[in-house]
PDB file of C-alpha atoms in Angstrom:
ATOM      1  CA  ILE A1387      10.531 -16.905 -26.782  1.00  0.00           C
ATOM      2  CA  LEU A1388       7.631 -15.062 -25.343  1.00  0.00           C
ATOM      3  CA  ASN A1389       6.122 -12.396 -27.503  1.00  0.00           C
ATOM      4  CA  VAL A1390       5.347  -9.241 -25.536  1.00  0.00           C
ATOM      5  CA  GLU A1391       3.668  -6.356 -27.489  1.00  0.00           C
ATOM      6  CA  GLN A1392       2.848  -2.867 -26.289  1.00  0.00           C
ATOM      7  CA  SER A1393       0.443  -0.320 -27.797  1.00  0.00           C
ATOM      8  CA  PRO A1394       0.503   2.373 -28.856  1.00  0.00           C
ATOM      9  CA  GLN A1395       4.160   2.842 -29.763  1.00  0.00           C
ATOM     10  CA  SER A1396       4.079   6.432 -28.957  1.00  0.00           C
ATOM     11  CA  LEU A1397       1.626   8.800 -27.633  1.00  0.00           C
ATOM     12  CA  HIS A1398       1.483  12.703 -27.197  1.00  0.00           C
ATOM     13  CA  VAL A1399      -1.075  14.144 -24.616  1.00  0.00           C
ATOM     14  CA  GLN A1400      -1.650  17.561 -23.297  1.00  0.00           C
ATOM     15  CA  GLU A1401      -0.774  18.352 -19.466  1.00  0.00           C
ATOM     16  CA  GLY A1402      -3.879  17.412 -17.440  1.00  0.00           C
ATOM     17  CA  ASP A1403      -5.025  14.607 -19.740  1.00  0.00           C
ATOM     18  CA  SER A1404      -5.480  11.227 -18.477  1.00  0.00           C
ATOM     19  CA  THR A1405      -4.100   8.452 -20.586  1.00  0.00           C
ATOM     20  CA  ASN A1406      -3.601   4.588 -20.747  1.00  0.00           C
ATOM     21  CA  PHE A1407      -1.760   2.208 -22.763  1.00  0.00           C
ATOM     22  CA  THR A1408      -1.511  -1.616 -23.083  1.00  0.00           C
ATOM     23  CA  CYS A1409       0.849  -4.376 -22.747  1.00  0.00           C
ATOM     24  CA  SER A1410      -0.054  -7.824 -24.375  1.00  0.00           C
ATOM     25  CA  PHE A1411       1.396 -11.129 -23.571  1.00  0.00           C
ATOM     26  CA  PRO A1412       0.534 -14.896 -23.891  1.00  0.00           C
ATOM     27  CA  SER A1413      -2.051 -15.893 -21.241  1.00  0.00           C
ATOM     28  CA  SER A1414      -0.925 -19.462 -21.066  1.00  0.00           C
ATOM     29  CA  ASN A1415       1.285 -20.350 -18.144  1.00  0.00           C
ATOM     30  CA  PHE A1416       1.520 -16.748 -17.112  1.00  0.00           C
ATOM     31  CA  TYR A1417       3.932 -16.159 -14.157  1.00  0.00           C
ATOM     32  CA  ALA A1418       4.475 -12.400 -13.660  1.00  0.00           C
ATOM     33  CA  LEU A1419       4.413  -9.087 -15.285  1.00  0.00           C
ATOM     34  CA  HIS A1420       6.590  -5.838 -14.408  1.00  0.00           C
ATOM     35  CA  TRP A1421       6.093  -2.446 -15.610  1.00  0.00           C
ATOM     36  CA  TYR A1422       9.029   0.043 -15.790  1.00  0.00           C
ATOM     37  CA  ARG A1423       9.290   3.807 -16.379  1.00  0.00           C
ATOM     38  CA  TRP A1424      12.361   4.832 -18.433  1.00  0.00           C
ATOM     39  CA  GLU A1425      13.123   8.405 -18.526  1.00  0.00           C
ATOM     40  CA  THR A1426      15.559   9.658 -21.431  1.00  0.00           C
ATOM     41  CA  ALA A1427      19.214   9.355 -20.355  1.00  0.00           C
ATOM     42  CA  LYS A1428      18.283   7.463 -17.378  1.00  0.00           C
ATOM     43  CA  SER A1429      18.089   3.686 -16.675  1.00  0.00           C
ATOM     44  CA  PRO A1430      14.688   1.922 -16.434  1.00  0.00           C
ATOM     45  CA  GLU A1431      12.937   2.005 -12.937  1.00  0.00           C
ATOM     46  CA  ALA A1432      10.497  -0.435 -11.738  1.00  0.00           C
ATOM     47  CA  LEU A1433       6.843   0.788 -11.148  1.00  0.00           C
ATOM     48  CA  PHE A1434       4.814  -2.391 -10.582  1.00  0.00           C
ATOM     49  CA  VAL A1435       5.098  -6.054  -9.964  1.00  0.00           C
ATOM     50  CA  MET A1436       1.852  -8.046 -10.878  1.00  0.00           C
ATOM     51  CA  THR A1437       1.237 -11.666 -10.507  1.00  0.00           C
ATOM     52  CA  LEU A1438      -2.467 -12.353  -9.983  1.00  0.00           C
ATOM     53  CA  ASN A1439      -5.356 -11.966 -12.287  1.00  0.00           C
ATOM     54  CA  GLY A1440      -7.315  -8.947 -11.276  1.00  0.00           C
ATOM     55  CA  ASP A1441      -4.357  -7.373  -9.754  1.00  0.00           C
ATOM     56  CA  GLU A1442      -4.663  -3.490  -9.463  1.00  0.00           C
ATOM     57  CA  LYS A1443      -1.671  -1.644  -8.414  1.00  0.00           C
ATOM     58  CA  LYS A1444      -1.343   2.220  -7.805  1.00  0.00           C
ATOM     59  CA  LYS A1445       1.622   4.661  -7.159  1.00  0.00           C
ATOM     60  CA  GLY A1446       0.495   8.129  -7.039  1.00  0.00           C
ATOM     61  CA  ARG A1447      -1.148   9.131 -10.213  1.00  0.00           C
ATOM     62  CA  ILE A1448      -0.296   5.991 -11.792  1.00  0.00           C
ATOM     63  CA  SER A1449      -2.022   2.657 -11.721  1.00  0.00           C
ATOM     64  CA  ALA A1450      -1.972  -0.746 -13.410  1.00  0.00           C
ATOM     65  CA  THR A1451      -4.431  -3.543 -13.956  1.00  0.00           C
ATOM     66  CA  LEU A1452      -3.751  -7.110 -14.971  1.00  0.00           C
ATOM     67  CA  ASN A1453      -5.876  -9.692 -16.924  1.00  0.00           C
ATOM     68  CA  THR A1454      -4.075 -12.995 -17.186  1.00  0.00           C
ATOM     69  CA  LYS A1455      -6.970 -14.859 -18.611  1.00  0.00           C
ATOM     70  CA  GLU A1456      -6.828 -12.707 -21.693  1.00  0.00           C
ATOM     71  CA  GLY A1457      -3.286 -11.696 -21.673  1.00  0.00           C
ATOM     72  CA  TYR A1458      -3.152  -7.971 -21.000  1.00  0.00           C
ATOM     73  CA  SER A1459      -2.222  -5.283 -18.702  1.00  0.00           C
ATOM     74  CA  TYR A1460      -3.203  -1.609 -18.583  1.00  0.00           C
ATOM     75  CA  LEU A1461      -1.233   1.232 -17.417  1.00  0.00           C
ATOM     76  CA  TYR A1462      -3.084   4.382 -16.563  1.00  0.00           C
ATOM     77  CA  ILE A1463      -1.863   7.871 -15.773  1.00  0.00           C
ATOM     78  CA  LYS A1464      -4.246  10.445 -14.415  1.00  0.00           C
ATOM     79  CA  GLY A1465      -3.813  14.075 -14.891  1.00  0.00           C
ATOM     80  CA  SER A1466      -0.617  13.714 -17.004  1.00  0.00           C
ATOM     81  CA  GLN A1467       2.347  16.111 -16.095  1.00  0.00           C
ATOM     82  CA  PRO A1468       5.260  16.985 -18.194  1.00  0.00           C
ATOM     83  CA  GLU A1469       7.537  14.914 -15.830  1.00  0.00           C
ATOM     84  CA  ASP A1470       5.405  11.826 -16.822  1.00  0.00           C
ATOM     85  CA  SER A1471       7.132  12.016 -20.141  1.00  0.00           C
ATOM     86  CA  ALA A1472       9.121   8.739 -20.477  1.00  0.00           C
ATOM     87  CA  THR A1473       9.075   5.347 -22.171  1.00  0.00           C
ATOM     88  CA  TYR A1474       6.978   2.863 -20.375  1.00  0.00           C
ATOM     89  CA  LEU A1475       8.235  -0.818 -20.608  1.00  0.00           C
ATOM     90  CA  CYS A1476       6.352  -4.057 -19.703  1.00  0.00           C
ATOM     91  CA  ALA A1477       8.041  -7.364 -19.089  1.00  0.00           C
ATOM     92  CA  SER A1478       6.585 -10.700 -18.782  1.00  0.00           C
ATOM     93  CA  ARG A1479       7.528 -14.173 -17.835  1.00  0.00           C
ATOM     94  CA  ASP A1480       5.769 -17.674 -18.126  1.00  0.00           C
ATOM     95  CA  ASN A1481       6.211 -20.816 -16.046  1.00  0.00           C
ATOM     96  CA  TYR A1482       8.714 -22.139 -18.471  1.00  0.00           C
ATOM     97  CA  GLY A1483      11.142 -19.329 -18.950  1.00  0.00           C
ATOM     98  CA  GLN A1484      13.860 -18.239 -16.703  1.00  0.00           C
ATOM     99  CA  ASN A1485      13.796 -14.774 -17.721  1.00  0.00           C
ATOM    100  CA  PHE A1486      11.402 -11.918 -18.310  1.00  0.00           C
ATOM    101  CA  VAL A1487      10.790 -10.717 -21.932  1.00  0.00           C
ATOM    102  CA  PHE A1488      10.562  -7.076 -22.557  1.00  0.00           C
ATOM    103  CA  GLY A1489       8.009  -5.317 -24.861  1.00  0.00           C
ATOM    104  CA  PRO A1490       9.127  -2.428 -27.145  1.00  0.00           C
ATOM    105  CA  GLY A1491       7.706   0.104 -24.941  1.00  0.00           C
ATOM    106  CA  THR A1492       5.279   3.058 -25.158  1.00  0.00           C
ATOM    107  CA  ARG A1493       6.824   6.481 -25.395  1.00  0.00           C
ATOM    108  CA  LEU A1494       4.776   9.111 -23.798  1.00  0.00           C
ATOM    109  CA  SER A1495       5.185  12.720 -24.279  1.00  0.00           C
ATOM    110  CA  VAL A1496       3.070  15.172 -22.252  1.00  0.00           C
ATOM    111  CA  LEU A1497       3.018  18.606 -23.804  1.00  0.00           C
ATOM    112  CA  PRO A1498       2.800  21.661 -21.423  1.00  0.00           C
TER     113      PRO A1498
ATOM    114  CA  ASN B 681      24.123   2.508  -1.935  1.00  0.00           C
ATOM    115  CA  ALA B 682      25.439   2.625  -5.612  1.00  0.00           C
ATOM    116  CA  GLY B 683      23.014  -0.100  -6.846  1.00  0.00           C
ATOM    117  CA  VAL B 684      24.134  -1.058 -10.440  1.00  0.00           C
ATOM    118  CA  THR B 685      27.305   0.467 -11.832  1.00  0.00           C
ATOM    119  CA  GLN B 686      28.335   0.197 -15.524  1.00  0.00           C
ATOM    120  CA  THR B 687      31.851   1.217 -17.026  1.00  0.00           C
ATOM    121  CA  PRO B 688      32.529   2.784 -19.221  1.00  0.00           C
ATOM    122  CA  LYS B 689      29.619   5.095 -20.029  1.00  0.00           C
ATOM    123  CA  PHE B 690      30.706   5.750 -23.773  1.00  0.00           C
ATOM    124  CA  ARG B 691      33.120   4.046 -26.087  1.00  0.00           C
ATOM    125  CA  VAL B 692      33.891   4.303 -29.717  1.00  0.00           C
ATOM    126  CA  LEU B 693      35.750   1.268 -31.181  1.00  0.00           C
ATOM    127  CA  LYS B 694      36.910   0.333 -34.702  1.00  0.00           C
ATOM    128  CA  THR B 695      35.750  -2.717 -36.522  1.00  0.00           C
ATOM    129  CA  GLY B 696      37.706  -5.734 -35.062  1.00  0.00           C
ATOM    130  CA  GLN B 697      38.752  -4.284 -31.887  1.00  0.00           C
ATOM    131  CA  SER B 698      37.940  -5.901 -28.661  1.00  0.00           C
ATOM    132  CA  MET B 699      36.784  -4.502 -25.339  1.00  0.00           C
ATOM    133  CA  THR B 700      35.084  -5.534 -22.120  1.00  0.00           C
ATOM    134  CA  LEU B 701      32.081  -3.783 -20.379  1.00  0.00           C
ATOM    135  CA  LEU B 702      32.099  -4.159 -16.573  1.00  0.00           C
ATOM    136  CA  CYS B 703      28.895  -4.269 -14.532  1.00  0.00           C
ATOM    137  CA  ALA B 704      29.043  -4.207 -10.727  1.00  0.00           C
ATOM    138  CA  GLN B 705      26.173  -4.573  -8.243  1.00  0.00           C
ATOM    139  CA  ASP B 706      26.199  -3.987  -4.442  1.00  0.00           C
ATOM    140  CA  MET B 707      22.869  -5.592  -3.708  1.00  0.00           C
ATOM    141  CA  ASN B 708      23.966  -9.162  -3.210  1.00  0.00           C
ATOM    142  CA  HIS B 709      21.777 -10.097  -6.207  1.00  0.00           C
ATOM    143  CA  GLU B 710      21.931 -13.735  -7.626  1.00  0.00           C
ATOM    144  CA  TYR B 711      20.860 -12.886 -11.169  1.00  0.00           C
ATOM    145  CA  MET B 712      22.634 -10.475 -13.547  1.00  0.00           C
ATOM    146  CA  TYR B 713      21.726  -9.698 -17.284  1.00  0.00           C
ATOM    147  CA  TRP B 714      23.208  -7.942 -20.210  1.00  0.00           C
ATOM    148  CA  TYR B 715      20.719  -6.263 -22.671  1.00  0.00           C
ATOM    149  CA  ARG B 716      21.220  -4.274 -25.718  1.00  0.00           C
ATOM    150  CA  GLN B 717      18.745  -1.579 -26.783  1.00  0.00           C
ATOM    151  CA  ASP B 718      18.242  -0.588 -30.366  1.00  0.00           C
ATOM    152  CA  PRO B 719      15.639   1.841 -31.684  1.00  0.00           C
ATOM    153  CA  GLY B 720      12.196   0.410 -32.104  1.00  0.00           C
ATOM    154  CA  MET B 721      13.228  -2.951 -30.598  1.00  0.00           C
ATOM    155  CA  GLY B 722      13.081  -2.522 -26.900  1.00  0.00           C
ATOM    156  CA  LEU B 723      15.512  -4.325 -24.615  1.00  0.00           C
ATOM    157  CA  ARG B 724      16.937  -7.664 -25.948  1.00  0.00           C
ATOM    158  CA  LEU B 725      18.684 -10.087 -23.614  1.00  0.00           C
ATOM    159  CA  ILE B 726      22.327 -11.033 -24.789  1.00  0.00           C
ATOM    160  CA  HIS B 727      23.503 -13.137 -21.821  1.00  0.00           C
ATOM    161  CA  TYR B 728      22.514 -13.662 -18.108  1.00  0.00           C
ATOM    162  CA  SER B 729      23.846 -15.197 -15.117  1.00  0.00           C
ATOM    163  CA  VAL B 730      21.962 -17.052 -12.431  1.00  0.00           C
ATOM    164  CA  GLY B 731      24.816 -17.062  -9.772  1.00  0.00           C
ATOM    165  CA  GLU B 732      28.482 -16.989  -9.446  1.00  0.00           C
ATOM    166  CA  GLY B 733      30.412 -18.962 -11.829  1.00  0.00           C
ATOM    167  CA  THR B 734      27.443 -19.562 -14.218  1.00  0.00           C
ATOM    168  CA  THR B 735      26.356 -17.851 -17.462  1.00  0.00           C
ATOM    169  CA  ALA B 736      23.712 -18.607 -20.258  1.00  0.00           C
ATOM    170  CA  LYS B 737      22.889 -17.307 -23.569  1.00  0.00           C
ATOM    171  CA  GLY B 738      19.841 -14.964 -24.053  1.00  0.00           C
ATOM    172  CA  GLU B 739      18.062 -13.943 -27.215  1.00  0.00           C
ATOM    173  CA  VAL B 740      20.939 -12.270 -29.131  1.00  0.00           C
ATOM    174  CA  PRO B 741      24.228 -13.887 -27.726  1.00  0.00           C
ATOM    175  CA  ASP B 742      26.167 -14.069 -31.209  1.00  0.00           C
ATOM    176  CA  GLY B 743      29.417 -12.033 -31.023  1.00  0.00           C
ATOM    177  CA  TYR B 744      29.392 -11.696 -27.233  1.00  0.00           C
ATOM    178  CA  ASN B 745      30.989 -13.468 -24.353  1.00  0.00           C
ATOM    179  CA  VAL B 746      30.459 -13.051 -20.773  1.00  0.00           C
ATOM    180  CA  SER B 747      32.048 -14.038 -17.180  1.00  0.00           C
ATOM    181  CA  ARG B 748      30.675 -13.947 -13.679  1.00  0.00           C
ATOM    182  CA  LEU B 749      33.667 -14.937 -11.554  1.00  0.00           C
ATOM    183  CA  LYS B 750      32.491 -12.893  -8.676  1.00  0.00           C
ATOM    184  CA  LYS B 751      28.875 -12.660  -7.549  1.00  0.00           C
ATOM    185  CA  GLN B 752      29.111  -8.768  -7.690  1.00  0.00           C
ATOM    186  CA  ASN B 753      30.458  -8.526 -11.291  1.00  0.00           C
ATOM    187  CA  PHE B 754      29.184  -9.501 -14.695  1.00  0.00           C
ATOM    188  CA  LEU B 755      31.583  -8.856 -17.551  1.00  0.00           C
ATOM    189  CA  LEU B 756      30.467  -8.484 -21.173  1.00  0.00           C
ATOM    190  CA  GLY B 757      33.200  -9.075 -23.858  1.00  0.00           C
ATOM    191  CA  LEU B 758      33.151  -8.237 -27.441  1.00  0.00           C
ATOM    192  CA  GLU B 759      36.136 -10.341 -29.114  1.00  0.00           C
ATOM    193  CA  SER B 760      35.916  -8.658 -32.627  1.00  0.00           C
ATOM    194  CA  ALA B 761      33.551  -5.743 -32.558  1.00  0.00           C
ATOM    195  CA  ALA B 762      31.420  -5.140 -35.629  1.00  0.00           C
ATOM    196  CA  PRO B 763      29.091  -2.234 -36.833  1.00  0.00           C
ATOM    197  CA  SER B 764      26.070  -4.124 -35.920  1.00  0.00           C
ATOM    198  CA  GLN B 765      27.026  -4.110 -32.396  1.00  0.00           C
ATOM    199  CA  THR B 766      26.565  -0.345 -32.200  1.00  0.00           C
ATOM    200  CA  SER B 767      24.019  -0.119 -29.313  1.00  0.00           C
ATOM    201  CA  VAL B 768      23.391   1.019 -25.984  1.00  0.00           C
ATOM    202  CA  TYR B 769      23.888  -1.749 -23.465  1.00  0.00           C
ATOM    203  CA  PHE B 770      22.235  -2.154 -20.007  1.00  0.00           C
ATOM    204  CA  CYS B 771      23.210  -4.310 -17.281  1.00  0.00           C
ATOM    205  CA  ALA B 772      20.619  -5.411 -14.655  1.00  0.00           C
ATOM    206  CA  SER B 773      20.423  -7.454 -11.492  1.00  0.00           C
ATOM    207  CA  SER B 774      17.739  -9.037  -9.569  1.00  0.00           C
ATOM    208  CA  TYR B 775      17.222 -11.294  -6.369  1.00  0.00           C
ATOM    209  CA  GLY B 776      16.163 -14.149  -8.609  1.00  0.00           C
ATOM    210  CA  VAL B 777      13.531 -14.629 -11.214  1.00  0.00           C
ATOM    211  CA  ASN B 778      11.360 -16.846  -8.857  1.00  0.00           C
ATOM    212  CA  SER B 779      11.387 -14.047  -6.252  1.00  0.00           C
ATOM    213  CA  ASN B 780       9.340 -11.856  -8.582  1.00  0.00           C
ATOM    214  CA  GLN B 781      11.315  -8.913  -7.681  1.00  0.00           C
ATOM    215  CA  PRO B 782      11.910  -6.452 -10.418  1.00  0.00           C
ATOM    216  CA  GLN B 783      15.381  -5.835 -12.233  1.00  0.00           C
ATOM    217  CA  HIS B 784      17.576  -2.919 -11.157  1.00  0.00           C
ATOM    218  CA  PHE B 785      19.346  -1.345 -14.162  1.00  0.00           C
ATOM    219  CA  GLY B 786      22.634   0.471 -14.617  1.00  0.00           C
ATOM    220  CA  ASP B 787      22.888   3.675 -16.416  1.00  0.00           C
ATOM    221  CA  GLY B 788      24.022   2.033 -19.675  1.00  0.00           C
ATOM    222  CA  THR B 789      27.075   2.158 -21.885  1.00  0.00           C
ATOM    223  CA  ARG B 790      26.767   3.706 -25.324  1.00  0.00           C
ATOM    224  CA  LEU B 791      28.996   1.909 -27.800  1.00  0.00           C
ATOM    225  CA  SER B 792      29.727   2.947 -31.348  1.00  0.00           C
ATOM    226  CA  ILE B 793      31.529   0.599 -33.714  1.00  0.00           C
ATOM    227  CA  LEU B 794      33.123   2.469 -36.746  1.00  0.00           C
TER     228      LEU B 794
END
């Protein structure tokens, strides 16, 4: 089973701060990576689908980059707001697997 | 458009009881999944289905059974519930793993086994 790791496990930032966190996955036979945002008491919602090395995706103040050669993806949040507080999940799949494997998530708290 | 709907939302069972969790999607997705979410462990795949009439084991299938008699429905069964199965269960669906489209999740079922 693919091993997908995320760091840090949790993060507290002040409103207005910019922040980033990491998703690590095996670089061999990479197929695709997904990022999800998961608010408390809600279901995970997709943020980005990333497939190519060097991919950069952006949605408002949130952006993500992908490095498939070294096996990591960064998620950046610029000017964090309290409504950004959520758990951010990544999920990766390789060419041999039928399913995406989820990381344990990074729990972000933005303090007003 | 309801997306992915899970029923029930909450349930408390006694050890040894059985129950079925229902997942329904109205997006004509081929793939459906059942996950469990436990503190500090993220989402772990229990069983999945790549189409009507097919099912396959995921990472943690023991103690669970599934059925996909209709394309839009994916049922998760616990034949004899155990306290270790206390968890939050999420159903998800997608067009197909090769399409690279993300998964769409239901709101979860919180299950407690006493």
